Short mmCIF file of the C-alpha atoms (twelve columns), coordinates in Angstrom:
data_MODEL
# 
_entry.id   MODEL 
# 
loop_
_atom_site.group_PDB 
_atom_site.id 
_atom_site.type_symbol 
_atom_site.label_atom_id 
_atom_site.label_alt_id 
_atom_site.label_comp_id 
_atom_site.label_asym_id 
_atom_site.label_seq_id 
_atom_site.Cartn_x 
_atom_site.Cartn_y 
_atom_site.Cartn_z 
_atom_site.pdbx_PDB_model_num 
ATOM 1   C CA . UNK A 1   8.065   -7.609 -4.840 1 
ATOM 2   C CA . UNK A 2   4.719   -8.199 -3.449 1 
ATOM 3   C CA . UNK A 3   1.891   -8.421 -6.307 1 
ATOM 4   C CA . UNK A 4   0.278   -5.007 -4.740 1 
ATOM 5   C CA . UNK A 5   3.506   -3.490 -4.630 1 
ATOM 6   C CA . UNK A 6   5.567   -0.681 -6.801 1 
ATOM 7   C CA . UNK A 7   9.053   -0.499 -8.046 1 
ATOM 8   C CA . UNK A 8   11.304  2.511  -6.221 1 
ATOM 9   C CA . UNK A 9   11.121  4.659  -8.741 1 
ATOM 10  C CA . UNK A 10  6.960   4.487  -9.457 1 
ATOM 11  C CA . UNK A 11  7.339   4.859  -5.108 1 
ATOM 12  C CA . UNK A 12  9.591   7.838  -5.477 1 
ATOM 13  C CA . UNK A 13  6.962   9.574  -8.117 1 
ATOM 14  C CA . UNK A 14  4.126   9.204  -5.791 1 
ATOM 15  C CA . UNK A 15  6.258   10.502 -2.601 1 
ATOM 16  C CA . UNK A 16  7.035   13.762 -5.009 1 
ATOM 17  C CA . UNK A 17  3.484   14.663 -5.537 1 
ATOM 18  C CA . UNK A 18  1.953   17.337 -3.089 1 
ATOM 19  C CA . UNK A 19  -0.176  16.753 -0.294 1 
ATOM 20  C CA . UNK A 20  -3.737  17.166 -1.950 1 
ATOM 21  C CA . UNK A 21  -2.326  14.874 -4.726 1 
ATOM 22  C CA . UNK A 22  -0.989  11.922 -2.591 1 
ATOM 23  C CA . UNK A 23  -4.148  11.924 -0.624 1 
ATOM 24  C CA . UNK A 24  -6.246  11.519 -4.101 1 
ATOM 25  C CA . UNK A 25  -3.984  8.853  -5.124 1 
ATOM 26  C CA . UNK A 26  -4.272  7.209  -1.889 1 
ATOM 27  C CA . UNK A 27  -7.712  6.316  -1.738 1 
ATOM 28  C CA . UNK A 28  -7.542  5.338  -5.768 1 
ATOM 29  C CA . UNK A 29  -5.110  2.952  -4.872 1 
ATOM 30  C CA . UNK A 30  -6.545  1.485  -1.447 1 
ATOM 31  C CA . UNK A 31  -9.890  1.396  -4.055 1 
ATOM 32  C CA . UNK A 32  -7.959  -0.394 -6.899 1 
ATOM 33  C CA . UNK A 33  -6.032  -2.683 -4.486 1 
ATOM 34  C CA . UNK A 34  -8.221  -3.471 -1.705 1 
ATOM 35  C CA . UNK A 35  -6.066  -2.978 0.792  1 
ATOM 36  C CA . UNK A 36  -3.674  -0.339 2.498  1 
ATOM 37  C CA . UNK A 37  -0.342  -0.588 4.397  1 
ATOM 38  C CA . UNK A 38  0.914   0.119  8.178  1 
ATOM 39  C CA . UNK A 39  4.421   -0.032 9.653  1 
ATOM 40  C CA . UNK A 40  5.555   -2.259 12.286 1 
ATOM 41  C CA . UNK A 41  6.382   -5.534 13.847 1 
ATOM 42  C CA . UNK A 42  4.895   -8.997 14.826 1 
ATOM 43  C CA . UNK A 43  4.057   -7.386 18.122 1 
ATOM 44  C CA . UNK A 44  2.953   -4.073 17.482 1 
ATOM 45  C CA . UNK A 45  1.894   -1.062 14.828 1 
ATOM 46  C CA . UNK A 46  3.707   2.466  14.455 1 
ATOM 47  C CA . UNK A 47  1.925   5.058  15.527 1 
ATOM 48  C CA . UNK A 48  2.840   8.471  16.172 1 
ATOM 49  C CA . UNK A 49  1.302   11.853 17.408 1 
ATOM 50  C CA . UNK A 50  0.607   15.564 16.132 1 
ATOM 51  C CA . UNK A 51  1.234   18.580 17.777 1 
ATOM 52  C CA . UNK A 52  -1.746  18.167 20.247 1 
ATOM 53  C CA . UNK A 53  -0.570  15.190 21.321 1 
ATOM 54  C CA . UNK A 54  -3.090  12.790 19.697 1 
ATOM 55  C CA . UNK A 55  -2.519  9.429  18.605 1 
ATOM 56  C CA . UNK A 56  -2.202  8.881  14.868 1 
ATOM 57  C CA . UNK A 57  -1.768  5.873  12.371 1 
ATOM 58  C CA . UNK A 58  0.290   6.716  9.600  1 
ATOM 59  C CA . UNK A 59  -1.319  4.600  6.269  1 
ATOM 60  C CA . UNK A 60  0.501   3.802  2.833  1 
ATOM 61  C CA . UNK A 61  -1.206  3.021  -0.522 1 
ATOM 62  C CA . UNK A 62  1.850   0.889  -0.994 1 
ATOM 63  C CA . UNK A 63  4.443   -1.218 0.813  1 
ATOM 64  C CA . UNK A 64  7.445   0.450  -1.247 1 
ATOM 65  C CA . UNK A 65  5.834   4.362  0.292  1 
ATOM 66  C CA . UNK A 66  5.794   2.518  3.965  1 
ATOM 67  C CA . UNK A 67  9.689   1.042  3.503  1 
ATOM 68  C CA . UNK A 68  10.878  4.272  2.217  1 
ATOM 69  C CA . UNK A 69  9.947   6.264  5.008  1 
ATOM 70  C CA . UNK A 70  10.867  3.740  7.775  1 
ATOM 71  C CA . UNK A 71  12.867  1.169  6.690  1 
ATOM 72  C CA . UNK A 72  15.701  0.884  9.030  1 
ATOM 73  C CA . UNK A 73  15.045  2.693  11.820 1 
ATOM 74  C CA . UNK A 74  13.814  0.107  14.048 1 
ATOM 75  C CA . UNK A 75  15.488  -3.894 13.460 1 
ATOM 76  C CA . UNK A 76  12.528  -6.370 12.816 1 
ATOM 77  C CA . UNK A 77  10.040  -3.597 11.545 1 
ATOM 78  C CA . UNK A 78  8.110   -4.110 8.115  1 
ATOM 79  C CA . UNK A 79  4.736   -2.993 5.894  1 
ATOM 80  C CA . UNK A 80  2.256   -4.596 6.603  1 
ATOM 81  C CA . UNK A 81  -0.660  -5.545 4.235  1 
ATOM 82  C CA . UNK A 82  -4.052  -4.875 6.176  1 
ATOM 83  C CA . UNK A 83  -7.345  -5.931 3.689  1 
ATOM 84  C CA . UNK A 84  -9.971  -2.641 3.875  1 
ATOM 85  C CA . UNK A 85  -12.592 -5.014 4.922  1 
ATOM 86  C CA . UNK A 86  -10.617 -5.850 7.816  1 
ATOM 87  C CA . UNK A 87  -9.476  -2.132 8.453  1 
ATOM 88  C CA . UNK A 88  -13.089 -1.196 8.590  1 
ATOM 89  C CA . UNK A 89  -14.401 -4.272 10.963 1 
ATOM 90  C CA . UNK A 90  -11.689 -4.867 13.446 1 
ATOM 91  C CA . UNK A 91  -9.035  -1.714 12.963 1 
ATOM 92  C CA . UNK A 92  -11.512 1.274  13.242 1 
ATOM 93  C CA . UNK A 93  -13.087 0.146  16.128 1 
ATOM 94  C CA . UNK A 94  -9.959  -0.028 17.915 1 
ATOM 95  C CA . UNK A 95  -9.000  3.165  16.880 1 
ATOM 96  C CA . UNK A 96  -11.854 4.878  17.504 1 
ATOM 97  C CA . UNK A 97  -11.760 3.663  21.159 1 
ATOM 98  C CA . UNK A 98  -8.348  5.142  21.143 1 
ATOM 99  C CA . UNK A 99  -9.654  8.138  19.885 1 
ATOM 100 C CA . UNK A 100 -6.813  8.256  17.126 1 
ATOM 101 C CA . UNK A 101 -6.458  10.379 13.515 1 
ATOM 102 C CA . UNK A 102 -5.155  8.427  10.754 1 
ATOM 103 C CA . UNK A 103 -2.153  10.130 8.702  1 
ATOM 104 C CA . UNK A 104 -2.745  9.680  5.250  1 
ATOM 105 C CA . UNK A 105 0.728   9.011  2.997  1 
ATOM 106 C CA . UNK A 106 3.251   10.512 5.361  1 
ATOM 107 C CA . UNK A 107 6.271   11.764 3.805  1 
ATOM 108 C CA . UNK A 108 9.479   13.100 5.790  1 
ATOM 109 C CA . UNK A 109 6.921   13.925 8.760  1 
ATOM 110 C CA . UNK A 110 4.891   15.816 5.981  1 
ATOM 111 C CA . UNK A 111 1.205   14.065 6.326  1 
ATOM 112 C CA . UNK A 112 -0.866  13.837 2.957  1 
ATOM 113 C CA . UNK A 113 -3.783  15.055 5.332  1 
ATOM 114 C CA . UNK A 114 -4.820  13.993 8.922  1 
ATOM 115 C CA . UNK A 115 -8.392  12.478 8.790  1 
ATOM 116 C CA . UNK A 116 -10.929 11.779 11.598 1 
ATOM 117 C CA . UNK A 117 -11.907 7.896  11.453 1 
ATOM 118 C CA . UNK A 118 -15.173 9.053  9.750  1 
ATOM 119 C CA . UNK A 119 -13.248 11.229 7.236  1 
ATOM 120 C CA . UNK A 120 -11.228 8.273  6.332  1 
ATOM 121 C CA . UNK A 121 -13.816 5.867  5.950  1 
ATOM 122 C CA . UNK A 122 -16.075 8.249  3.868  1 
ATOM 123 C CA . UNK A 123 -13.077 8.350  1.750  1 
ATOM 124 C CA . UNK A 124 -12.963 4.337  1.237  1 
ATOM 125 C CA . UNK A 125 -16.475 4.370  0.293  1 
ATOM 126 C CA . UNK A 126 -16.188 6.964  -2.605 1 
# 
């Protein structure tokens, strides 16, 4: 287990907790640990897409959260560990040229909350 990382059943807690509560948790953790997780391969990131057809990136407080939610749909997939420094320098520009949300602690297709760039970052500054 990664040193940032939670057992199954602290992961399973955390997945149980409603919406308003995962978000909280989410940006105590990201605050705590410095960092926050994505899904996908060597070659690219998962994202995905609400009902109005824009482009979201799902985020984890945890690698354990990510795994449980994708692990084995796609061969060669992982978590991936991305620093918050680094989110907010090279990751948010990107996105915002992409226009994209971020989904906050999705859980079977259930989003925490979806949060505009500035939204997000406002909430890694609190």
């Amino acid at each position: 287990m990664a040193p940032d990382d939670i057992s199954r059943g602290e992961a399973q807690r955390l997945r149980g907790l409603d919406g308003t509560a995962r978000l909280g948790r989410t940006f105590e953790i990201i605050a705590d640990r410095g960092a926050l997780w994505v899904w996908g391969d060597e070659d690219e990131v998962l994202f995905t897409e609400n009902g109005e057809r824009r482009t979201l990136l799902p985020v984890w407080p945890h690698a354990t959260v990510a795994r449980m939610e994708n692990e084995g749909e796609v061969k060669g997939e992982h978590a991936i560990r991305i620093p918050v420094k680094e989110f907010l320098t090279e990751w948010l520009p990107q996105l915002e040229e992409d226009e994209a949300l971020i989904a906050v602690f999705p859980v079977e297709d259930e989003h925490a909350a979806v949060l505009t760039l500035d939204e997000f970052r406002t909430g890694l500054k609190r």
